Short mmCIF file of C-alpha atoms in Angstrom, two decimals:
data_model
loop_
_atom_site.label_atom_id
_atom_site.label_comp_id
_atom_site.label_asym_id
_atom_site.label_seq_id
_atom_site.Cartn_x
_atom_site.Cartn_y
_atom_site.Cartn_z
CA UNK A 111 0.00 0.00 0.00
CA UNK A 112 3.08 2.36 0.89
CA UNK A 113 4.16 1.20 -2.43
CA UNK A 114 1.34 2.98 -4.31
CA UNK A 115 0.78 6.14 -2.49
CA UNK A 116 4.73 6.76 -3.13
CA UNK A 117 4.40 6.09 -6.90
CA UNK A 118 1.40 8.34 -7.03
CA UNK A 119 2.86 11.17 -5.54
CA UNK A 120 5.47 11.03 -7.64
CA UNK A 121 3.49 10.84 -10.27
CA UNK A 122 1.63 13.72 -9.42
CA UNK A 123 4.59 15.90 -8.87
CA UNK A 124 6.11 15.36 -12.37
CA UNK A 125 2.55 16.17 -13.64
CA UNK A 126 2.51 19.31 -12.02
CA UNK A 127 6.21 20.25 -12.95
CA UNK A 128 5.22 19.57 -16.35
CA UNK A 129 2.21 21.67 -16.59
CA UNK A 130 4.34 24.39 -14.93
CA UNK A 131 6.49 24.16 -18.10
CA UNK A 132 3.95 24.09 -20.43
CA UNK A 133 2.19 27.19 -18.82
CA UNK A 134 5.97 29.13 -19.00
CA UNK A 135 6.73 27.81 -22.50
CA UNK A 136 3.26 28.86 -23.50
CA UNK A 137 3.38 32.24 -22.40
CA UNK A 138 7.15 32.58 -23.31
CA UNK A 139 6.25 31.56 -26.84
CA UNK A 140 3.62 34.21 -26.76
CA UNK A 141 6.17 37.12 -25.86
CA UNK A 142 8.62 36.26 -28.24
CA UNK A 143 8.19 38.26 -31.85
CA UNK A 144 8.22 41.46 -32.84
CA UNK A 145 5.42 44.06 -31.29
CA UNK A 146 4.45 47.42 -32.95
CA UNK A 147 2.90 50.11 -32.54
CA UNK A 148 1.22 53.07 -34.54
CA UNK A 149 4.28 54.50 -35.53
CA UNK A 150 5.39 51.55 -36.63
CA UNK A 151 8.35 51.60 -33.98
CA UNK A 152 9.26 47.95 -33.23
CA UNK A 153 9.24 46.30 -30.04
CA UNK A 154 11.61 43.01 -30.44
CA UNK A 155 10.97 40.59 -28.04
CA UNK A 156 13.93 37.68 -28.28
CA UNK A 157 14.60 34.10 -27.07
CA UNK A 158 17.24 34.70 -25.08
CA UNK A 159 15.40 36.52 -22.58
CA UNK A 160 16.93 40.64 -24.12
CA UNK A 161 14.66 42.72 -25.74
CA UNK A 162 15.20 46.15 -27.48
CA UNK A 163 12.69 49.24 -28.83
CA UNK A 164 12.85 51.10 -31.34
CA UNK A 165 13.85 54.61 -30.07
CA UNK A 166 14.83 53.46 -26.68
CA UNK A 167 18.47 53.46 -25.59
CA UNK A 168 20.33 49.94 -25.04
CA UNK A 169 18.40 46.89 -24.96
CA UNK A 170 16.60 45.12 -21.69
CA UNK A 171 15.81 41.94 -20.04
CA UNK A 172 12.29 40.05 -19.58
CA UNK A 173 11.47 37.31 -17.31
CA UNK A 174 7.99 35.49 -16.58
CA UNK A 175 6.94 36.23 -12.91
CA UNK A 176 5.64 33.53 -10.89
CA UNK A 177 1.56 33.89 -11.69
CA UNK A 178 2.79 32.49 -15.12
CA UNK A 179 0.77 35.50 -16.38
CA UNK A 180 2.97 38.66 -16.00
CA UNK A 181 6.18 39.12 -17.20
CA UNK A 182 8.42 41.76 -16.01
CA UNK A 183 10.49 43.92 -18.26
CA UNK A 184 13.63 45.49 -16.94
CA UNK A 185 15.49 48.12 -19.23
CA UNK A 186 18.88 49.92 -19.71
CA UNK A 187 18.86 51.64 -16.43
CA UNK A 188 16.73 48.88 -14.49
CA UNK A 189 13.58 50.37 -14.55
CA UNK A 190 10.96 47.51 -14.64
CA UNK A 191 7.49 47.65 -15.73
CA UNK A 192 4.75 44.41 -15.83
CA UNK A 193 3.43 43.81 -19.16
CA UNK A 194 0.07 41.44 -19.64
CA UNK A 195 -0.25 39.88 -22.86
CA UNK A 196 -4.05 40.81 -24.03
CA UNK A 197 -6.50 40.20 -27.08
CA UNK A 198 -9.17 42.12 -28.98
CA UNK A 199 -10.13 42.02 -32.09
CA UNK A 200 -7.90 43.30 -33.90
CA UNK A 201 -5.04 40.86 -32.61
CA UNK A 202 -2.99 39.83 -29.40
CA UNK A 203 -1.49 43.16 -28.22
CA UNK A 204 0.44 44.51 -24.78
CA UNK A 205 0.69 48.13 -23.41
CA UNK A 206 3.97 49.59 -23.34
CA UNK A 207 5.15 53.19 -22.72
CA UNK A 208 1.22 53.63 -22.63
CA UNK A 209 1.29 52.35 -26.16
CA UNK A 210 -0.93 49.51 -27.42
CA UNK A 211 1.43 47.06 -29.48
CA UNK A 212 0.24 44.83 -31.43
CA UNK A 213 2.44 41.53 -32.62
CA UNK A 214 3.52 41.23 -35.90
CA UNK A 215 1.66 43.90 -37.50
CA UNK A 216 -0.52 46.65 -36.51
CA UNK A 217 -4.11 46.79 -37.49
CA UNK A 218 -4.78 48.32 -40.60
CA UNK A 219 -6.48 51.62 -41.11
CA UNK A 220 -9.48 49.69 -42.73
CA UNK A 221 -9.81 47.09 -39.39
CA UNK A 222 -10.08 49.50 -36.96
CA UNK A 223 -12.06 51.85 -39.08
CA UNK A 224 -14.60 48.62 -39.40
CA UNK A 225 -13.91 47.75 -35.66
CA UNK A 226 -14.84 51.03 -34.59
CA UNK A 227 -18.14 50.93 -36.53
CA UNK A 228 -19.10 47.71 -34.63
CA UNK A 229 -18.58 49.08 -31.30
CA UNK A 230 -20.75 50.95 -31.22
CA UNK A 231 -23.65 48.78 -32.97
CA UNK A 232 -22.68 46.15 -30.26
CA UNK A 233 -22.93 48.27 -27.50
CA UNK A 234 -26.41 49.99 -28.48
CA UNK A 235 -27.56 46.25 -29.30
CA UNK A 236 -26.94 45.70 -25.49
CA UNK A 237 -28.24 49.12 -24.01
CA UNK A 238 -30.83 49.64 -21.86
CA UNK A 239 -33.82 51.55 -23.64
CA UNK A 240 -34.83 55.15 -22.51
CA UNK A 241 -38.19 56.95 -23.24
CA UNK A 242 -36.79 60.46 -22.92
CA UNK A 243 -40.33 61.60 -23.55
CA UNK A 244 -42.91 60.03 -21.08
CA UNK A 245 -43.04 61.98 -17.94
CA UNK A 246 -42.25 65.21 -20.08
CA UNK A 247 -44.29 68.29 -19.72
CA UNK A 248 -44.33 71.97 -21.72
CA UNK A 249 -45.08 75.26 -20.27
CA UNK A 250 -46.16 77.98 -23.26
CA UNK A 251 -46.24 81.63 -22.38
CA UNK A 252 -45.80 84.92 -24.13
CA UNK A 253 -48.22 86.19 -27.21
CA UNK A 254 -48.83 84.51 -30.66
CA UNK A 255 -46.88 84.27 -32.74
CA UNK A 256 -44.21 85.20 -29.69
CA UNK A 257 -44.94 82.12 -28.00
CA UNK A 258 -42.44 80.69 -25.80
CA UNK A 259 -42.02 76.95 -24.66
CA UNK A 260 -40.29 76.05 -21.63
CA UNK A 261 -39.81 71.93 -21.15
CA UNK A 262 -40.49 70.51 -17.99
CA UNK A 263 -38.84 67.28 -17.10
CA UNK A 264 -39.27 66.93 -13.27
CA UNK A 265 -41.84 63.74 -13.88
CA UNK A 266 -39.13 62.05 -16.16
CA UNK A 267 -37.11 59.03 -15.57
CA UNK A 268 -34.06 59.66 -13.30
CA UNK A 269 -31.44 58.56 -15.85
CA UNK A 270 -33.61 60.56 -18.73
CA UNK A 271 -32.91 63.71 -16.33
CA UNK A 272 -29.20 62.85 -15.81
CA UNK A 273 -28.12 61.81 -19.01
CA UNK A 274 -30.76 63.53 -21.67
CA UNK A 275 -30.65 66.86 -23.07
CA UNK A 276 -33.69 68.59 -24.77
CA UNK A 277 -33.76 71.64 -27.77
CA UNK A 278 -36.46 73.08 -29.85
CA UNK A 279 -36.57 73.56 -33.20
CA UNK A 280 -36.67 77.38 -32.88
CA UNK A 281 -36.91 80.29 -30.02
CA UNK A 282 -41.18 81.24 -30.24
CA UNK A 283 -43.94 79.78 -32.00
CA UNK A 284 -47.42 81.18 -33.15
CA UNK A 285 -51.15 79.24 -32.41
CA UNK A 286 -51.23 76.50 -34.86
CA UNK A 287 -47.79 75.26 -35.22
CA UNK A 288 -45.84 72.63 -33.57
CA UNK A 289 -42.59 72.89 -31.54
CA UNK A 290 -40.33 70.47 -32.96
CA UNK A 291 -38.34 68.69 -29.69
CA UNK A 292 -35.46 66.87 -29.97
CA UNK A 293 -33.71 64.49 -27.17
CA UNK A 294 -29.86 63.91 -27.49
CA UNK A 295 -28.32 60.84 -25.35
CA UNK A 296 -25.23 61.88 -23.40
CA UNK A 297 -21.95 60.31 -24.72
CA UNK A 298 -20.68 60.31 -21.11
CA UNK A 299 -22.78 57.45 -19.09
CA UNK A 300 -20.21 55.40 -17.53
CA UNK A 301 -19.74 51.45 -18.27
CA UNK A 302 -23.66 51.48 -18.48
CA UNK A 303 -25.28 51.97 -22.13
CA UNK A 304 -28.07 52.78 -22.91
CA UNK A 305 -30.26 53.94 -26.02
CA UNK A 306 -33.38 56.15 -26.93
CA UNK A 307 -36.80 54.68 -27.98
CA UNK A 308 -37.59 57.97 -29.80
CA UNK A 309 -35.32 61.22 -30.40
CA UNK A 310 -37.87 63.95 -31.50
CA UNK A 311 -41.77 64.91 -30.54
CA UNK A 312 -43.43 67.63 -31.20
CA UNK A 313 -46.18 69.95 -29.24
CA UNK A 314 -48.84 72.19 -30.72
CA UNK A 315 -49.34 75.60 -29.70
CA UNK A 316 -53.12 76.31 -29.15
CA UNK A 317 -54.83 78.59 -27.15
CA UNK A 318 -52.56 81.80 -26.67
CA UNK A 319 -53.49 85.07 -26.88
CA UNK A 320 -52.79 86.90 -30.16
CA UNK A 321 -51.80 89.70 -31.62
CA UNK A 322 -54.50 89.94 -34.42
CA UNK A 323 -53.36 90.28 -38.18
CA UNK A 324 -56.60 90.42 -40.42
CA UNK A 325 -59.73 92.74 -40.33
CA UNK A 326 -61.66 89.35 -39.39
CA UNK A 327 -59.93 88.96 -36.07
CA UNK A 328 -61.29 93.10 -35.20
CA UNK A 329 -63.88 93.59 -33.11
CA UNK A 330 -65.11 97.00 -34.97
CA UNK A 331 -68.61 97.76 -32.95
CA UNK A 332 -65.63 98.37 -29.73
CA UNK A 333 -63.47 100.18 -31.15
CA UNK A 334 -66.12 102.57 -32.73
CA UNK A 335 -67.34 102.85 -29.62
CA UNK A 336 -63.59 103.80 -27.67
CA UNK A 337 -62.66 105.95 -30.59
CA UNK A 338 -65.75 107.68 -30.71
CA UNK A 339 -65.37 108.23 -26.68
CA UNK A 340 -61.97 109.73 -27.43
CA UNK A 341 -62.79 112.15 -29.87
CA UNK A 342 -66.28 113.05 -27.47
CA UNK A 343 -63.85 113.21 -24.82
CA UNK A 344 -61.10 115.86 -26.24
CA UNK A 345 -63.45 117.98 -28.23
CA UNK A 346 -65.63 118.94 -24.60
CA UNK A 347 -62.50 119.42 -22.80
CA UNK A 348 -61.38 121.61 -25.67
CA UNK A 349 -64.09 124.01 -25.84
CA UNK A 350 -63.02 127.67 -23.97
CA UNK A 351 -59.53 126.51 -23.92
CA UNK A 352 -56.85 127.08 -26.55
CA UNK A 353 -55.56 123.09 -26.20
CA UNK A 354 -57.14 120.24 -28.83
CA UNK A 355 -56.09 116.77 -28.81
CA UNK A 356 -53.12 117.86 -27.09
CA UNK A 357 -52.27 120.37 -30.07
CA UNK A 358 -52.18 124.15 -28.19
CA UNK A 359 -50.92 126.25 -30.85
CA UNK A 360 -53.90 126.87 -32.74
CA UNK A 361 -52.59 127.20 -35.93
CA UNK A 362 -55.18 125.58 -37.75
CA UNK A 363 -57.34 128.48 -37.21
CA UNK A 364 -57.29 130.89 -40.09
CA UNK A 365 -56.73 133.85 -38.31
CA UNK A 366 -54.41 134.85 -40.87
CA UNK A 367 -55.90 135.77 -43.19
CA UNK A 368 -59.28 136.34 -41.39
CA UNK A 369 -57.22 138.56 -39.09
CA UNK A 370 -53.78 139.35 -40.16
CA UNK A 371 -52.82 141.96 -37.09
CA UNK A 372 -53.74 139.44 -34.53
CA UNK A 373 -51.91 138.75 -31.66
CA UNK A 374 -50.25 135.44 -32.19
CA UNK A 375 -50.84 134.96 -28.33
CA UNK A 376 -54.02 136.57 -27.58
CA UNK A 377 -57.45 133.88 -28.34
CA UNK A 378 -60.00 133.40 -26.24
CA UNK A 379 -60.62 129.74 -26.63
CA UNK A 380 -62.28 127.20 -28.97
CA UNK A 381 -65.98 127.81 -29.20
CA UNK A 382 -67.03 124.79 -31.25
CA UNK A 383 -65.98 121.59 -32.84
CA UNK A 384 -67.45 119.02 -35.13
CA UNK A 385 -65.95 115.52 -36.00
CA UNK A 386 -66.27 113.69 -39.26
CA UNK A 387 -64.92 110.26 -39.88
CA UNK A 388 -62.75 109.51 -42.34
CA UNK A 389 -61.13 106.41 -43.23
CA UNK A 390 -59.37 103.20 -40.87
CA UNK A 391 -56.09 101.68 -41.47
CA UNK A 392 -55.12 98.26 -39.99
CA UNK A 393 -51.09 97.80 -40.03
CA UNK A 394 -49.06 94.75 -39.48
CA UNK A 395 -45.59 94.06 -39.21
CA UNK A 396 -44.40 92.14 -42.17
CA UNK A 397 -44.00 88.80 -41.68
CA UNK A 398 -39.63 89.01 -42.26
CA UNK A 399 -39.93 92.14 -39.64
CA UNK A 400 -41.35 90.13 -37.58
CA UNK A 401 -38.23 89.79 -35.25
CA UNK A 402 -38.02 94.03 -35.13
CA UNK A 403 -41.67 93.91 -33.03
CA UNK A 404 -40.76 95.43 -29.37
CA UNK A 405 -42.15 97.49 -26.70
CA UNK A 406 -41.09 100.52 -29.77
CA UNK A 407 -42.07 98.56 -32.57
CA UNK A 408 -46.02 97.93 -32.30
CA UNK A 409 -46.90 94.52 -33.92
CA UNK A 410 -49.62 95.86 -35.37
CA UNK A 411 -51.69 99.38 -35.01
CA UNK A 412 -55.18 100.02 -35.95
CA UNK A 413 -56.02 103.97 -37.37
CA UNK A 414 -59.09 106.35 -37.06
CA UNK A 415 -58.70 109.17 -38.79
CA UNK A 416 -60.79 112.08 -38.26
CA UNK A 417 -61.52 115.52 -39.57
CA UNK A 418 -62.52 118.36 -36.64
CA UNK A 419 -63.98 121.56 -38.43
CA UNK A 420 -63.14 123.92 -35.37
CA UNK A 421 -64.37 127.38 -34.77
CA UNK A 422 -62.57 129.80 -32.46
CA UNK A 423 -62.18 132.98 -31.04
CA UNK A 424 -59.26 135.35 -32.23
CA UNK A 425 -59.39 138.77 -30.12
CA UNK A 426 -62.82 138.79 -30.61
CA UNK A 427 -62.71 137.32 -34.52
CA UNK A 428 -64.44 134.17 -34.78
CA UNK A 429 -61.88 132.02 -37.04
CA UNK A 430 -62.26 128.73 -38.75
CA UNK A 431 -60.41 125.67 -39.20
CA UNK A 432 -59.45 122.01 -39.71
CA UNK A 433 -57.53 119.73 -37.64
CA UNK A 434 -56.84 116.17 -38.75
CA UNK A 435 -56.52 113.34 -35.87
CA UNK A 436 -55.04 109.47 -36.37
CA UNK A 437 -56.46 107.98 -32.95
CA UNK A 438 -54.43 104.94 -33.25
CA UNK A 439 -54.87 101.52 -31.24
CA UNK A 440 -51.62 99.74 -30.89
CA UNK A 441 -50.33 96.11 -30.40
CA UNK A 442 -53.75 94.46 -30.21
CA UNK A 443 -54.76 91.22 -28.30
CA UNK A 444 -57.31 88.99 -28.93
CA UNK A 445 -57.42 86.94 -25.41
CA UNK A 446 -58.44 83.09 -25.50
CA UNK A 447 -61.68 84.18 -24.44
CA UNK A 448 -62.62 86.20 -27.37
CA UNK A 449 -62.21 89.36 -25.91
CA UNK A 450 -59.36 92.26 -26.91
CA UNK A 451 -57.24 94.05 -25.71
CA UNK A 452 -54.16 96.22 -26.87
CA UNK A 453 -51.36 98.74 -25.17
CA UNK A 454 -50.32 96.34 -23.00
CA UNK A 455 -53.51 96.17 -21.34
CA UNK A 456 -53.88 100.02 -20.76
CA UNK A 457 -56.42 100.08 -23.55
CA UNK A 458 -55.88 103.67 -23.92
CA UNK A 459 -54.75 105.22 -27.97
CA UNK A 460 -52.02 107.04 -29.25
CA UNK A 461 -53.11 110.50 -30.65
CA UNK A 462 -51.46 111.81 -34.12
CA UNK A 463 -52.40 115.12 -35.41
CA UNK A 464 -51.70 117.14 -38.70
CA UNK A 465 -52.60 120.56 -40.13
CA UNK A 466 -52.18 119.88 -43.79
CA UNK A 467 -54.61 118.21 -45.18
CA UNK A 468 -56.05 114.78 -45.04
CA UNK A 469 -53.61 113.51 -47.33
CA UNK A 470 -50.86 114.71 -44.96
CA UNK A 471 -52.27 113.32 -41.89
CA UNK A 472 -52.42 109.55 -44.07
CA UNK A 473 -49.08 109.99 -45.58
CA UNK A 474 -47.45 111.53 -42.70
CA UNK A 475 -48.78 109.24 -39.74
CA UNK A 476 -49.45 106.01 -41.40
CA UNK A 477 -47.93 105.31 -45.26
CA UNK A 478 -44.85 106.26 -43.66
CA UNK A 479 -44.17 102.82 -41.77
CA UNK A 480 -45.20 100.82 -44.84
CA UNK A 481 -41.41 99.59 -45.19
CA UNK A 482 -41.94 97.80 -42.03
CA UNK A 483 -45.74 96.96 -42.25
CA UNK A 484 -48.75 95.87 -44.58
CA UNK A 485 -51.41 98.28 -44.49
CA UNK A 486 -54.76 97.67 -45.59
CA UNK A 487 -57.92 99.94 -45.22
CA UNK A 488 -61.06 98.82 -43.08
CA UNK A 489 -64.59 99.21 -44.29
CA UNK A 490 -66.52 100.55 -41.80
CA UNK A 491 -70.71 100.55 -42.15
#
């Protein structure tokens, strides 16, 4: 019995030397060649346990450390460094000087041109699937076609907020159109990968207030009304004072000629005033000066001009005249309710006056933006 536990651990030791040797020759057969790199600088790894690189001074020695995986590399000076013999692939290839080297050859342009290609299809194959849109909320504000939209992902997905990005298609938006919104993966999500079910969506814009931009869209029987109010308004404040619609000079009175010695100064007040419409005006920016619209730039203004035959008293000389007035109704709202609305809310009018003749007043205080708007004229019945 002694007999046979002797012979089999003696069998078992030169079993296990011999593995040992196949395991070194192995990986000392794997070592040995020539290794390159990029450049095409040559690591040469020999036989008799030297080595030498290209570029490096004096050659070095290797040896296989005792996991039978690493082997250490000593050079000139006897600096050593571990080196692990790895595959991908593109071939068998170790890191030295921070260098991949690959034996025999280094990978052609073309392989690693068609390896990098298949990275990334292998790696989205494998990645975990986002929906960058469910959970997602928009916020619209501002004024067709002004219209804002603000994205709201606080509902989303916890890796959608971390590693998704959102951008629109453009900066405002006008009732009617959609907002074009598109979802871009971050390239920096650790070892974990992961894909979008959808990049893009898009959300209408409904239901804003508007700036209106056809004759349709006015609501004539009020403004008749707030225009007719204004001129009411200014002609019985004007009467026994020398001021109308905010014009105190007086010289559209013909005292002139009805009075030539007259005091420039010296009148005793408007007596009497009559108002006859005239014509309206509705002008809107253009649509590629659209982007000029501000708090100075009306988007769009709606004109009443008026004629006011005005009699008053000249040192005692009863003198006629004619004043023209544009009572004009800027940046106009129609509210999602139906109901309007323009300065900003104030719903008050801006009040343009000339002493030359209807024609003037047109030419002077409307025609004269035409570069910047379309104008069209209103019917009124």
């Amino acid at each position: 019995m002694k007999k046979i536990v002797k012979i089999v651990s003696i069998a078992l030791a030169i079993i296990s030397i011999f593995l040992s040797l196949s395991a070194c020759g192995g990986k000392e057969k794997e070592i040995i060649g020539m290794w390159y790199d990029d450049d095409g600088e040559v690591l040469n790894v020999q036989k008799d346990g030297t080595y030498n690189f290209e570029g490096e001074y004096g050659s070095g020695t290797w040896k296989i450390l005792d996991d039978k995986e690493t082997i250490e590399f000593t050079d000139f000076y006897g600096m050593t460094k571990n080196i692990e013999i790895t595959q991908d692939d593109l071939g068998i290839y170790i890191f030295y000087h921070q260098e991949r080297l690959y034996k025999d050859a280094y990978p052609s342009e073309e392989e690693i041109s068609k390896q990098e290609e298949e990275i990334p299809k292998e790696r989205e194959k494998n990645a975990t699937e986002l929906d960058a849109f469910d959970g997602i909320s928009y916020e619209v504000s501002g004024i067709s076609p002004y219209c804002k939209v603000t994205i709201n992902v606080q509902n989303c997905d916890e890796l959608v907020k971390r590693y998704v990005t959102f951008k629109l298609d453009k900066e405002t938006y006008a009732n009617g159109e959609s907002a074009i919104v598109t979802a871009t993966l971050s390239k920096n999500t650790g070892d974990a990968a992961y894909k979008l079910k959808s990049n893009e969506s898009q959300y209408m814009i409904s239901g804003q207030a508007e700036y209106i931009s056809s004759e349709q869209q006015i609501d004539k029987e009020l403004f008749e009304k707030e225009v007719n109010d204004v001129i009411t308004a200014s002609i019985s404040s004007s009467i026994g004072t020398n001021i109308l619609c905010d014009v105190s000079d007086m010289k559209f009175l013909d005292y002139e000629t009805r009075l030539p010695d007259a005091n420039f100064y010296s009148r005793n007040g408007i007596k009497k005033v009559n108002s006859t419409y005239k014509v309206t005006y509705l002008s809107c920016i253009k649509e590629q000066k659209k982007s000029m619209a501000n708090e100075y730039v009306p988007y769009n203004r709606l004109s009443y001009i008026y004629c006011l035959d005005v009699q008053g008293d000249v040192n005692g000389v009863i003198c006629e005249g004619k004043l023209y007035v544009n009572i004009t109704a800027e940046n106009i709202v129609r509210l999602p309710d139906g109901s309007i609305i323009w300065n900003n809310e104030k719903c008050d009018f801006k009040v343009s006056t000339g002493v030359d003749g209807f024609d003037n007043c047109v030419a002077n205080t409307i025609m004269s933006y035409s570069d910047n708007y379309d104008i069209s004229k209103v019917e009124i019945k």
